[in-house]
Amino acid sequence: MLDYIIVGSGLSGISIAEHLLSRGKKILVFDDNSQASSTVAGGIYNPVILKRFTLAWNANEQLDTALSFYENLEKKLNVKLIKSLPIYRRFHSIEEQNNWFSAMDKPFLSEFLDEKLVSTINPHIPSSYSFGHVKNTGVIDTELLLEKYREYLLHINSFQEESFNYDDFELNSDHCNYKKWKAKKVIFCDGFGLKKNPYFNYLPLSGNKGEYLIIKAKDLKLEVAVKSSVFIIPLGEDLYKVGATYNNWDKTKVPTQDGRDYLLEKLNSFLKCDFEIVDQVAGIRLATKDRKPLVGKHPKHKNMYCCNGFGSRGVLIGPTVASELIKSIEDAIPLSEEIDVKRYEKLYQADLS
Ligand SMILES: Cc1cc2nc3c(=O)[nH]c(=O)nc-3n(C[C@H](O)[C@H](O)[C@H](O)COP(=O)(O)OP(=O)(O)OC[C@H]3O[C@@H](n4cnc5c(N)ncnc54)[C@H](O)[C@@H]3O)c2cc1C
């Protein structure tokens, strides 16, 4: 008998798996590579919303938890996952510069917003205005994390690379059966796959497609991330990630010509050196109606849970929210109301009627 089946091994599934393994639980994780949000993510951890200069939801508290979570994974998997990387916001007007200074008076933001503005950061990224430096930021190599974590799960016989097929799933009062396996509980960390999940598809999850270009720019030699109309994130070896787009209509993970044209237009407006496009990737962000994650127990089935809806901040949100969910199941510590799927119970009832 397994303690838990976990469906999905993106940032959510990995966070859940880690918290369970640290409690000695026996788990089995399924993934069919149908979604790619965690693989294509920029991987940035940055507590500040760079459009409005406000602190992202609970980001201050999530930052420490996330960093120690990824540090532990670095040791466990013997890989380098965390790269501290300053972010520079390229201002487009004097008004934006002034907003930066006003924001510094808000709680916690002074920890992250450098009061000294910088006039130049790179000869190939000129600007009529200054740049604001966001402190304590960086990137997690999510692609490497997913690859290495799956290898680790395989090594401990806890990974099945296959689709979780709901027709083969059967719920009993104190356990569930799935093919040849029995488990006490199941947690769905299925990302946009939730739309096909008959148990949780009543939840208001909407996908927002994001695309990145990967470019090679030999002369750029940029060692910080720059946020102008789009982000440019150094990857090493003269490669940079450029993006991302926001598209509410297309729900596929297929890169598009429109996405490419949009990103090129934005990039050409501020990058003044030669570059070539070497790749283009796309994934679906997991957006929710109230911009809070979707976490907790199914309204009817007591052994069934979900952990989803991380929006564009899964790197920071995942470890904290997964820990909250596991504490609620194992230690009976109630989930905070703002993330608990209970807030959407009326939608479930409406779906039934
Ligand atoms: C373009 C883009 C840029 C982003 N940049 C950042 C960033 O810089 N920083 C940041 O913090 N966040 C970023 N995000 C957001 C971040 O990627 C997400 O919040 C996070 O990856 C969501 O993780 P998840 O595990 O919930 O979903 P996913 O990564 O989508 O994982 C779900 C997994 O479930 C699997 N699955 C689904 N259904 C089934 C099934 N039936 N059977 C088996 N397996 C199944 C899928 O294959 C997938 O692996 C970005 C997202 C996008 C799209």
mmCIF file of C-alpha atoms and ligand atoms in Angstrom:
data_model
loop_
_atom_site.group_PDB
_atom_site.id
_atom_site.type_symbol
_atom_site.label_atom_id
_atom_site.label_comp_id
_atom_site.label_asym_id
_atom_site.label_seq_id
_atom_site.Cartn_x
_atom_site.Cartn_y
_atom_site.Cartn_z
ATOM 1 C CA MET A 1 0.000 0.000 0.000
ATOM 2 C CA LEU A 2 1.395 3.395 -1.035
ATOM 3 C CA ASP A 3 0.772 6.406 1.161
ATOM 4 C CA TYR A 4 0.298 8.786 -1.780
ATOM 5 C CA ILE A 5 -0.090 8.806 -5.534
ATOM 6 C CA ILE A 6 0.991 12.162 -7.000
ATOM 7 C CA VAL A 7 -0.107 13.102 -10.512
ATOM 8 C CA GLY A 8 2.389 15.532 -12.092
ATOM 9 C CA SER A 9 6.062 16.214 -11.491
ATOM 10 C CA GLY A 10 6.321 19.918 -12.255
ATOM 11 C CA LEU A 11 7.204 22.408 -9.522
ATOM 12 C CA SER A 12 4.038 21.509 -7.644
ATOM 13 C CA GLY A 13 4.513 17.727 -7.812
ATOM 14 C CA ILE A 14 8.190 18.000 -6.838
ATOM 15 C CA SER A 15 7.388 20.238 -3.861
ATOM 16 C CA ILE A 16 4.671 17.855 -2.682
ATOM 17 C CA ALA A 17 6.889 14.791 -3.228
ATOM 18 C CA GLU A 18 9.767 16.318 -1.252
ATOM 19 C CA HIS A 19 7.620 17.240 1.728
ATOM 20 C CA LEU A 20 6.154 13.722 1.792
ATOM 21 C CA LEU A 21 9.488 11.940 1.398
ATOM 22 C CA SER A 22 10.943 14.001 4.243
ATOM 23 C CA ARG A 23 8.186 12.490 6.423
ATOM 24 C CA GLY A 24 9.099 8.974 5.301
ATOM 25 C CA LYS A 25 5.983 8.517 3.159
ATOM 26 C CA LYS A 26 5.814 5.943 0.371
ATOM 27 C CA ILE A 27 4.887 7.727 -2.859
ATOM 28 C CA LEU A 28 4.440 7.077 -6.557
ATOM 29 C CA VAL A 29 4.560 9.975 -9.030
ATOM 30 C CA PHE A 30 3.003 9.872 -12.513
ATOM 31 C CA ASP A 31 3.919 12.200 -15.353
ATOM 32 C CA ASP A 32 3.199 11.984 -19.070
ATOM 33 C CA ASN A 33 4.964 15.197 -20.219
ATOM 34 C CA SER A 34 1.648 16.585 -21.445
ATOM 35 C CA GLN A 35 2.390 19.986 -19.850
ATOM 36 C CA ALA A 36 5.586 22.019 -19.883
ATOM 37 C CA SER A 37 5.052 25.037 -17.649
ATOM 38 C CA SER A 38 7.820 24.197 -15.184
ATOM 39 C CA THR A 39 10.289 23.216 -17.938
ATOM 40 C CA VAL A 40 9.973 26.372 -20.008
ATOM 41 C CA ALA A 41 9.667 28.786 -17.033
ATOM 42 C CA GLY A 42 12.162 31.619 -16.791
ATOM 43 C CA GLY A 43 12.835 30.230 -13.319
ATOM 44 C CA ILE A 44 13.107 33.702 -11.834
ATOM 45 C CA TYR A 45 12.478 34.283 -8.160
ATOM 46 C CA ASN A 46 11.647 37.898 -7.625
ATOM 47 C CA PRO A 47 9.273 39.077 -4.899
ATOM 48 C CA VAL A 48 8.530 42.381 -6.680
ATOM 49 C CA ILE A 49 5.898 42.916 -9.373
ATOM 50 C CA LEU A 50 7.890 45.003 -11.817
ATOM 51 C CA LYS A 51 4.929 46.628 -13.546
ATOM 52 C CA ARG A 52 3.474 48.268 -10.454
ATOM 53 C CA PHE A 53 6.409 48.029 -8.006
ATOM 54 C CA THR A 54 4.381 46.156 -5.412
ATOM 55 C CA LEU A 55 5.234 43.062 -3.434
ATOM 56 C CA ALA A 56 3.810 39.848 -4.912
ATOM 57 C CA TRP A 57 1.372 37.908 -2.710
ATOM 58 C CA ASN A 58 3.190 36.664 0.444
ATOM 59 C CA ALA A 59 6.454 36.764 -1.509
ATOM 60 C CA ASN A 60 8.510 37.976 1.393
ATOM 61 C CA GLU A 61 7.582 34.929 3.493
ATOM 62 C CA GLN A 62 7.873 32.533 0.535
ATOM 63 C CA LEU A 63 11.393 33.606 -0.416
ATOM 64 C CA ASP A 64 13.236 32.082 2.571
ATOM 65 C CA THR A 65 11.246 28.842 2.400
ATOM 66 C CA ALA A 66 11.881 28.533 -1.332
ATOM 67 C CA LEU A 67 15.609 29.181 -1.102
ATOM 68 C CA SER A 68 16.174 26.648 1.661
ATOM 69 C CA PHE A 69 13.995 24.134 -0.241
ATOM 70 C CA TYR A 70 16.122 24.468 -3.419
ATOM 71 C CA GLU A 71 19.360 24.468 -1.408
ATOM 72 C CA ASN A 72 18.367 21.128 0.122
ATOM 73 C CA LEU A 73 17.564 19.805 -3.341
ATOM 74 C CA GLU A 74 20.972 20.940 -4.613
ATOM 75 C CA LYS A 75 22.611 18.833 -1.922
ATOM 76 C CA LYS A 76 20.325 15.865 -2.402
ATOM 77 C CA LEU A 77 20.600 15.782 -6.209
ATOM 78 C CA ASN A 78 24.203 16.999 -6.305
ATOM 79 C CA VAL A 79 23.497 19.717 -8.898
ATOM 80 C CA LYS A 80 23.644 23.491 -9.041
ATOM 81 C CA LEU A 81 20.081 24.812 -9.229
ATOM 82 C CA ILE A 82 20.195 28.303 -7.705
ATOM 83 C CA LYS A 83 21.873 31.203 -9.416
ATOM 84 C CA SER A 84 21.760 34.561 -7.708
ATOM 85 C CA LEU A 85 21.023 37.059 -10.488
ATOM 86 C CA PRO A 86 20.315 40.780 -10.050
ATOM 87 C CA ILE A 87 17.366 42.137 -12.017
ATOM 88 C CA TYR A 88 17.502 45.612 -13.533
ATOM 89 C CA ARG A 89 14.253 47.330 -14.435
ATOM 90 C CA ARG A 90 14.750 49.590 -17.470
ATOM 91 C CA PHE A 91 12.522 52.640 -16.905
ATOM 92 C CA HIS A 92 10.492 54.053 -19.766
ATOM 93 C CA SER A 93 9.641 57.425 -18.209
ATOM 94 C CA ILE A 94 10.432 59.807 -15.370
ATOM 95 C CA GLU A 95 7.084 58.849 -13.872
ATOM 96 C CA GLU A 96 8.222 55.236 -13.559
ATOM 97 C CA GLN A 97 11.409 56.340 -11.847
ATOM 98 C CA ASN A 98 9.337 58.371 -9.378
ATOM 99 C CA ASN A 99 7.031 55.400 -8.755
ATOM 100 C CA TRP A 100 10.098 53.351 -7.848
ATOM 101 C CA PHE A 101 10.999 55.809 -5.092
ATOM 102 C CA SER A 102 7.396 56.013 -3.821
ATOM 103 C CA ALA A 103 7.304 52.200 -3.663
ATOM 104 C CA MET A 104 10.344 52.158 -1.397
ATOM 105 C CA ASP A 105 8.194 53.550 1.438
ATOM 106 C CA LYS A 106 5.858 50.539 1.311
ATOM 107 C CA PRO A 107 6.368 47.683 3.813
ATOM 108 C CA PHE A 108 9.176 45.245 2.872
ATOM 109 C CA LEU A 109 9.831 46.812 -0.552
ATOM 110 C CA SER A 110 12.874 48.769 0.626
ATOM 111 C CA GLU A 111 14.544 45.366 1.191
ATOM 112 C CA PHE A 112 14.313 44.698 -2.528
ATOM 113 C CA LEU A 113 14.420 48.057 -4.313
ATOM 114 C CA ASP A 114 17.850 49.658 -4.470
ATOM 115 C CA GLU A 115 17.653 53.375 -3.779
ATOM 116 C CA LYS A 116 20.572 54.093 -6.116
ATOM 117 C CA LEU A 117 19.488 54.196 -9.749
ATOM 118 C CA VAL A 118 22.008 53.220 -12.419
ATOM 119 C CA SER A 119 22.351 55.106 -15.703
ATOM 120 C CA THR A 120 24.064 52.396 -17.804
ATOM 121 C CA ILE A 121 24.275 48.653 -17.419
ATOM 122 C CA ASN A 122 25.442 47.487 -20.838
ATOM 123 C CA PRO A 123 26.521 49.342 -24.016
ATOM 124 C CA HIS A 124 24.059 47.289 -26.103
ATOM 125 C CA ILE A 125 21.053 48.200 -23.947
ATOM 126 C CA PRO A 126 20.942 52.004 -24.102
ATOM 127 C CA SER A 127 18.225 53.925 -22.286
ATOM 128 C CA SER A 128 17.043 57.535 -22.036
ATOM 129 C CA TYR A 129 16.122 56.850 -18.409
ATOM 130 C CA SER A 130 17.814 55.001 -15.566
ATOM 131 C CA PHE A 131 17.677 51.396 -14.400
ATOM 132 C CA GLY A 132 16.385 50.285 -11.003
ATOM 133 C CA HIS A 133 18.125 47.361 -9.321
ATOM 134 C CA VAL A 134 15.964 44.704 -7.600
ATOM 135 C CA LYS A 135 17.971 43.009 -4.858
ATOM 136 C CA ASN A 136 17.856 39.400 -3.544
ATOM 137 C CA THR A 137 16.675 37.918 -6.840
ATOM 138 C CA GLY A 138 17.862 34.997 -8.928
ATOM 139 C CA VAL A 139 16.922 32.029 -11.054
ATOM 140 C CA ILE A 140 16.275 28.356 -10.417
ATOM 141 C CA ASP A 141 17.277 26.025 -13.235
ATOM 142 C CA THR A 142 13.840 24.410 -13.388
ATOM 143 C CA GLU A 143 14.625 22.298 -16.439
ATOM 144 C CA LEU A 144 17.596 20.695 -14.695
ATOM 145 C CA LEU A 145 15.598 20.337 -11.481
ATOM 146 C CA LEU A 146 12.803 18.445 -13.241
ATOM 147 C CA GLU A 147 15.229 16.187 -15.080
ATOM 148 C CA LYS A 148 17.296 15.343 -12.006
ATOM 149 C CA TYR A 149 14.326 14.969 -9.708
ATOM 150 C CA ARG A 150 12.678 12.479 -12.035
ATOM 151 C CA GLU A 151 15.938 10.516 -12.210
ATOM 152 C CA TYR A 152 15.989 10.472 -8.428
ATOM 153 C CA LEU A 153 12.358 9.309 -8.218
ATOM 154 C CA LEU A 154 13.102 6.560 -10.737
ATOM 155 C CA HIS A 155 16.100 5.517 -8.650
ATOM 156 C CA ILE A 156 13.877 5.080 -5.565
ATOM 157 C CA ASN A 157 11.190 3.294 -7.645
ATOM 158 C CA SER A 158 8.728 6.137 -7.213
ATOM 159 C CA PHE A 159 8.178 7.346 -10.782
ATOM 160 C CA GLN A 160 5.980 6.174 -13.647
ATOM 161 C CA GLU A 161 6.381 7.996 -16.945
ATOM 162 C CA GLU A 162 2.834 7.529 -18.178
ATOM 163 C CA SER A 163 -0.536 9.228 -18.329
ATOM 164 C CA PHE A 164 -2.744 8.947 -15.292
ATOM 165 C CA ASN A 165 -5.912 7.580 -16.797
ATOM 166 C CA TYR A 166 -9.040 8.414 -14.793
ATOM 167 C CA ASP A 167 -10.983 5.426 -16.175
ATOM 168 C CA ASP A 168 -8.608 3.108 -14.320
ATOM 169 C CA PHE A 169 -8.962 4.969 -11.051
ATOM 170 C CA GLU A 170 -11.271 3.747 -8.323
ATOM 171 C CA LEU A 171 -11.995 5.392 -4.988
ATOM 172 C CA ASN A 172 -12.901 3.492 -1.841
ATOM 173 C CA SER A 173 -13.704 4.842 1.600
ATOM 174 C CA ASP A 174 -10.164 4.559 2.985
ATOM 175 C CA HIS A 175 -7.938 4.078 -0.075
ATOM 176 C CA CYS A 176 -7.854 4.231 -3.858
ATOM 177 C CA ASN A 177 -6.939 1.699 -6.517
ATOM 178 C CA TYR A 178 -5.126 2.565 -9.691
ATOM 179 C CA LYS A 179 -4.193 -0.285 -12.018
ATOM 180 C CA LYS A 180 -1.926 -2.558 -9.940
ATOM 181 C CA TRP A 181 -1.366 0.049 -7.202
ATOM 182 C CA LYS A 182 -3.225 0.886 -3.985
ATOM 183 C CA ALA A 183 -2.718 4.195 -2.213
ATOM 184 C CA LYS A 184 -4.183 5.831 0.852
ATOM 185 C CA LYS A 185 -4.414 9.206 -0.844
ATOM 186 C CA VAL A 186 -3.985 10.943 -4.197
ATOM 187 C CA ILE A 187 -2.758 14.490 -4.854
ATOM 188 C CA PHE A 188 -3.260 16.072 -8.267
ATOM 189 C CA CYS A 189 -0.420 18.416 -9.254
ATOM 190 C CA ASP A 190 -1.420 18.258 -12.896
ATOM 191 C CA GLY A 191 -1.040 21.887 -13.939
ATOM 192 C CA PHE A 192 -3.210 22.727 -16.936
ATOM 193 C CA GLY A 193 -4.006 18.996 -17.110
ATOM 194 C CA LEU A 194 -6.580 19.863 -14.416
ATOM 195 C CA LYS A 195 -8.912 20.867 -17.230
ATOM 196 C CA LYS A 196 -9.241 17.167 -18.118
ATOM 197 C CA ASN A 197 -9.398 16.055 -14.502
ATOM 198 C CA PRO A 198 -13.021 15.001 -13.794
ATOM 199 C CA TYR A 199 -12.607 15.572 -10.034
ATOM 200 C CA PHE A 200 -11.218 19.098 -9.996
ATOM 201 C CA ASN A 201 -12.187 20.635 -13.326
ATOM 202 C CA TYR A 202 -14.931 22.619 -11.596
ATOM 203 C CA LEU A 203 -12.187 24.929 -10.294
ATOM 204 C CA PRO A 204 -11.740 28.290 -12.067
ATOM 205 C CA LEU A 205 -8.300 27.656 -13.557
ATOM 206 C CA SER A 206 -7.547 29.457 -16.796
ATOM 207 C CA GLY A 207 -4.459 28.969 -18.887
ATOM 208 C CA ASN A 208 -2.310 31.820 -20.093
ATOM 209 C CA LYS A 209 0.186 30.828 -22.750
ATOM 210 C CA GLY A 210 3.714 32.192 -22.501
ATOM 211 C CA GLU A 211 6.446 31.952 -25.129
ATOM 212 C CA TYR A 212 10.181 32.601 -24.916
ATOM 213 C CA LEU A 213 12.839 33.005 -27.571
ATOM 214 C CA ILE A 214 16.307 31.679 -26.875
ATOM 215 C CA ILE A 215 18.851 33.889 -28.613
ATOM 216 C CA LYS A 216 22.609 33.815 -29.056
ATOM 217 C CA ALA A 217 24.273 37.250 -28.815
ATOM 218 C CA LYS A 218 28.069 36.973 -28.808
ATOM 219 C CA ASP A 219 28.778 40.667 -28.197
ATOM 220 C CA LEU A 220 26.211 41.277 -25.463
ATOM 221 C CA LYS A 221 28.134 39.920 -22.438
ATOM 222 C CA LEU A 222 25.235 40.671 -20.095
ATOM 223 C CA GLU A 223 25.512 39.177 -16.606
ATOM 224 C CA VAL A 224 22.287 40.489 -15.070
ATOM 225 C CA ALA A 225 18.629 40.049 -16.018
ATOM 226 C CA VAL A 226 17.018 43.094 -17.591
ATOM 227 C CA LYS A 227 13.283 43.798 -17.565
ATOM 228 C CA SER A 228 12.303 46.225 -20.298
ATOM 229 C CA SER A 229 9.164 45.634 -22.391
ATOM 230 C CA VAL A 230 10.253 41.967 -22.088
ATOM 231 C CA PHE A 231 12.786 40.159 -19.908
ATOM 232 C CA ILE A 232 16.227 39.214 -21.109
ATOM 233 C CA ILE A 233 17.763 36.533 -18.901
ATOM 234 C CA PRO A 234 21.367 35.324 -19.339
ATOM 235 C CA LEU A 235 21.732 31.528 -19.580
ATOM 236 C CA GLY A 236 25.524 31.371 -20.091
ATOM 237 C CA GLU A 237 27.601 30.663 -23.221
ATOM 238 C CA ASP A 238 26.196 33.830 -24.888
ATOM 239 C CA LEU A 239 22.654 32.444 -24.744
ATOM 240 C CA TYR A 240 19.712 34.471 -23.415
ATOM 241 C CA LYS A 241 16.039 33.791 -22.740
ATOM 242 C CA VAL A 242 13.781 36.556 -24.057
ATOM 243 C CA GLY A 243 10.138 36.890 -23.067
ATOM 244 C CA ALA A 244 7.560 36.175 -22.321
ATOM 245 C CA THR A 245 4.281 36.624 -24.183
ATOM 246 C CA TYR A 246 0.825 36.538 -22.555
ATOM 247 C CA ASN A 247 -1.947 34.872 -24.540
ATOM 248 C CA ASN A 248 -5.346 33.926 -23.083
ATOM 249 C CA TRP A 249 -6.759 32.253 -26.191
ATOM 250 C CA ASP A 250 -4.257 29.651 -27.333
ATOM 251 C CA LYS A 251 -4.012 26.762 -24.827
ATOM 252 C CA THR A 252 -1.388 24.673 -26.635
ATOM 253 C CA LYS A 253 2.300 24.420 -25.822
ATOM 254 C CA VAL A 254 3.256 24.891 -29.465
ATOM 255 C CA PRO A 255 5.481 27.931 -30.240
ATOM 256 C CA THR A 256 3.892 30.353 -32.732
ATOM 257 C CA GLN A 257 4.992 32.805 -35.418
ATOM 258 C CA ASP A 258 2.887 35.504 -33.690
ATOM 259 C CA GLY A 259 4.752 34.948 -30.449
ATOM 260 C CA ARG A 260 8.070 35.123 -32.267
ATOM 261 C CA ASP A 261 7.146 38.349 -34.104
ATOM 262 C CA TYR A 262 5.906 39.990 -30.898
ATOM 263 C CA LEU A 263 9.054 39.140 -28.947
ATOM 264 C CA LEU A 264 11.336 40.217 -31.793
ATOM 265 C CA GLU A 265 9.605 43.567 -32.076
ATOM 266 C CA LYS A 266 9.959 44.192 -28.335
ATOM 267 C CA LEU A 267 13.553 42.976 -28.236
ATOM 268 C CA ASN A 268 14.642 45.066 -31.208
ATOM 269 C CA SER A 269 13.250 48.153 -29.498
ATOM 270 C CA PHE A 270 15.927 48.028 -26.779
ATOM 271 C CA LEU A 271 18.680 45.542 -27.709
ATOM 272 C CA LYS A 272 21.249 47.111 -30.021
ATOM 273 C CA CYS A 273 23.542 44.273 -31.039
ATOM 274 C CA ASP A 274 23.442 41.327 -33.436
ATOM 275 C CA PHE A 275 21.825 38.113 -32.302
ATOM 276 C CA GLU A 276 20.404 34.913 -33.763
ATOM 277 C CA ILE A 277 17.372 32.958 -32.610
ATOM 278 C CA VAL A 278 18.338 29.438 -31.631
ATOM 279 C CA ASP A 279 15.088 28.165 -30.101
ATOM 280 C CA GLN A 280 11.536 29.053 -29.123
ATOM 281 C CA VAL A 281 9.543 27.438 -26.302
ATOM 282 C CA ALA A 282 6.028 27.761 -24.918
ATOM 283 C CA GLY A 283 4.024 26.699 -21.865
ATOM 284 C CA ILE A 284 0.788 27.485 -20.066
ATOM 285 C CA ARG A 285 0.719 29.605 -16.903
ATOM 286 C CA LEU A 286 -1.874 28.460 -14.386
ATOM 287 C CA ALA A 287 -3.939 31.541 -13.715
ATOM 288 C CA THR A 288 -6.768 31.688 -11.180
ATOM 289 C CA LYS A 289 -9.670 34.061 -10.781
ATOM 290 C CA ASP A 290 -8.433 35.610 -7.518
ATOM 291 C CA ARG A 291 -4.716 35.133 -8.309
ATOM 292 C CA LYS A 292 -4.292 32.708 -5.411
ATOM 293 C CA PRO A 293 -3.329 29.034 -5.667
ATOM 294 C CA LEU A 294 -5.888 26.220 -5.691
ATOM 295 C CA VAL A 295 -4.999 23.889 -2.859
ATOM 296 C CA GLY A 296 -6.786 21.374 -0.676
ATOM 297 C CA LYS A 297 -9.224 18.553 -0.304
ATOM 298 C CA HIS A 298 -11.901 17.555 -2.791
ATOM 299 C CA PRO A 299 -15.367 18.672 -1.581
ATOM 300 C CA LYS A 300 -16.698 15.095 -1.643
ATOM 301 C CA HIS A 301 -13.776 12.650 -1.696
ATOM 302 C CA LYS A 302 -11.787 12.884 1.516
ATOM 303 C CA ASN A 303 -8.634 11.143 0.256
ATOM 304 C CA MET A 304 -8.204 13.341 -2.785
ATOM 305 C CA TYR A 305 -6.362 16.683 -3.006
ATOM 306 C CA CYS A 306 -5.024 19.197 -5.493
ATOM 307 C CA CYS A 307 -2.134 21.654 -5.538
ATOM 308 C CA ASN A 308 -2.314 23.998 -8.508
ATOM 309 C CA GLY A 309 -2.751 27.569 -9.759
ATOM 310 C CA PHE A 310 0.726 29.006 -9.115
ATOM 311 C CA GLY A 311 0.337 31.674 -11.819
ATOM 312 C CA SER A 312 3.663 33.092 -12.961
ATOM 313 C CA ARG A 313 5.416 32.558 -9.614
ATOM 314 C CA GLY A 314 5.614 28.798 -9.140
ATOM 315 C CA VAL A 315 9.280 28.923 -8.085
ATOM 316 C CA LEU A 316 8.445 30.985 -5.001
ATOM 317 C CA ILE A 317 4.929 29.745 -4.277
ATOM 318 C CA GLY A 318 5.432 25.970 -4.751
ATOM 319 C CA PRO A 319 7.513 25.023 -1.689
ATOM 320 C CA THR A 320 5.426 27.060 0.803
ATOM 321 C CA VAL A 321 2.025 26.046 -0.485
ATOM 322 C CA ALA A 322 2.988 22.362 -0.770
ATOM 323 C CA SER A 323 4.201 22.430 2.821
ATOM 324 C CA GLU A 324 0.879 23.950 3.928
ATOM 325 C CA LEU A 325 -1.068 21.242 2.130
ATOM 326 C CA ILE A 326 0.944 18.398 3.653
ATOM 327 C CA LYS A 327 0.643 19.919 7.140
ATOM 328 C CA SER A 328 -3.117 20.160 6.666
ATOM 329 C CA ILE A 329 -3.341 16.469 5.712
ATOM 330 C CA GLU A 330 -0.801 14.975 8.085
ATOM 331 C CA ASP A 331 -0.956 17.318 11.093
ATOM 332 C CA ALA A 332 -4.537 18.595 10.763
ATOM 333 C CA ILE A 333 -3.327 22.215 10.609
ATOM 334 C CA PRO A 334 -6.029 24.070 8.657
ATOM 335 C CA LEU A 335 -5.071 25.567 5.316
ATOM 336 C CA SER A 336 -5.248 29.327 5.047
ATOM 337 C CA GLU A 337 -8.632 30.231 3.639
ATOM 338 C CA GLU A 338 -7.199 32.284 0.788
ATOM 339 C CA ILE A 339 -5.613 29.213 -0.860
ATOM 340 C CA ASP A 340 -8.121 26.547 0.192
ATOM 341 C CA VAL A 341 -10.273 25.208 -2.662
ATOM 342 C CA LYS A 342 -13.176 25.346 -0.182
ATOM 343 C CA ARG A 343 -13.669 28.919 -1.376
ATOM 344 C CA TYR A 344 -14.986 27.470 -4.659
ATOM 345 C CA GLU A 345 -17.289 24.830 -3.173
ATOM 346 C CA LYS A 346 -20.325 26.591 -4.617
ATOM 347 C CA LEU A 347 -18.945 25.984 -8.110
ATOM 348 C CA TYR A 348 -18.701 22.282 -7.327
ATOM 349 C CA GLN A 349 -22.324 22.185 -6.133
ATOM 350 C CA ALA A 350 -23.415 24.116 -9.226
ATOM 351 C CA ASP A 351 -21.558 21.627 -11.426
ATOM 352 C CA LEU A 352 -23.454 18.744 -9.823
ATOM 353 C CA SER A 353 -26.883 20.250 -10.297
HETATM 354 C C1 LIG B 1 6.496 31.189 -20.275
HETATM 355 C C2 LIG B 1 6.441 31.002 -18.788
HETATM 356 C C3 LIG B 1 7.379 31.652 -17.991
HETATM 357 C C4 LIG B 1 7.356 31.495 -16.623
HETATM 358 N N1 LIG B 1 8.327 32.082 -15.874
HETATM 359 C C5 LIG B 1 8.338 31.901 -14.524
HETATM 360 C C6 LIG B 1 9.373 32.467 -13.737
HETATM 361 O O1 LIG B 1 10.298 33.104 -14.241
HETATM 362 N N2 LIG B 1 9.313 32.280 -12.390
HETATM 363 C C7 LIG B 1 8.312 31.555 -11.776
HETATM 364 O O2 LIG B 1 8.304 31.425 -10.556
HETATM 365 N N3 LIG B 1 7.328 30.990 -12.524
HETATM 366 C C8 LIG B 1 7.320 31.151 -13.859
HETATM 367 N N4 LIG B 1 6.331 30.593 -14.613
HETATM 368 C C9 LIG B 1 5.245 29.885 -13.914
HETATM 369 C C10 LIG B 1 5.660 28.483 -13.499
HETATM 370 O O3 LIG B 1 6.222 27.867 -14.593
HETATM 371 C C11 LIG B 1 4.449 27.728 -12.988
HETATM 372 O O4 LIG B 1 3.872 28.426 -11.902
HETATM 373 C C12 LIG B 1 4.810 26.322 -12.511
HETATM 374 O O5 LIG B 1 5.688 25.716 -13.395
HETATM 375 C C13 LIG B 1 3.575 25.477 -12.365
HETATM 376 O O6 LIG B 1 3.978 24.200 -11.932
HETATM 377 P P1 LIG B 1 2.955 23.004 -11.860
HETATM 378 O O7 LIG B 1 3.706 21.841 -11.320
HETATM 379 O O8 LIG B 1 1.716 23.436 -11.151
HETATM 380 O O9 LIG B 1 2.494 22.758 -13.364
HETATM 381 P P2 LIG B 1 3.304 22.022 -14.584
HETATM 382 O O10 LIG B 1 4.703 22.424 -14.630
HETATM 383 O O11 LIG B 1 2.474 22.224 -15.803
HETATM 384 O O12 LIG B 1 3.263 20.516 -14.142
HETATM 385 C C14 LIG B 1 2.130 19.686 -14.273
HETATM 386 C C15 LIG B 1 2.634 18.313 -14.631
HETATM 387 O O13 LIG B 1 1.550 17.385 -14.604
HETATM 388 C C16 LIG B 1 1.690 16.502 -15.690
HETATM 389 N N5 LIG B 1 0.360 15.950 -15.977
HETATM 390 C C17 LIG B 1 -0.783 16.639 -16.228
HETATM 391 N N6 LIG B 1 -1.815 15.790 -16.418
HETATM 392 C C18 LIG B 1 -1.312 14.535 -16.277
HETATM 393 C C19 LIG B 1 -1.866 13.218 -16.345
HETATM 394 N N7 LIG B 1 -3.185 13.000 -16.584
HETATM 395 N N8 LIG B 1 -1.049 12.155 -16.166
HETATM 396 C C20 LIG B 1 0.271 12.323 -15.902
HETATM 397 N N9 LIG B 1 0.846 13.545 -15.802
HETATM 398 C C21 LIG B 1 0.071 14.631 -15.999
HETATM 399 C C22 LIG B 1 2.271 17.353 -16.800
HETATM 400 O O14 LIG B 1 2.937 16.607 -17.776
HETATM 401 C C23 LIG B 1 3.227 18.269 -16.028
HETATM 402 O O15 LIG B 1 4.538 17.764 -15.977
HETATM 403 C C24 LIG B 1 6.341 30.700 -16.004
HETATM 404 C C25 LIG B 1 5.409 30.041 -16.793
HETATM 405 C C26 LIG B 1 5.454 30.178 -18.189
HETATM 406 C C27 LIG B 1 4.467 29.447 -19.021
#
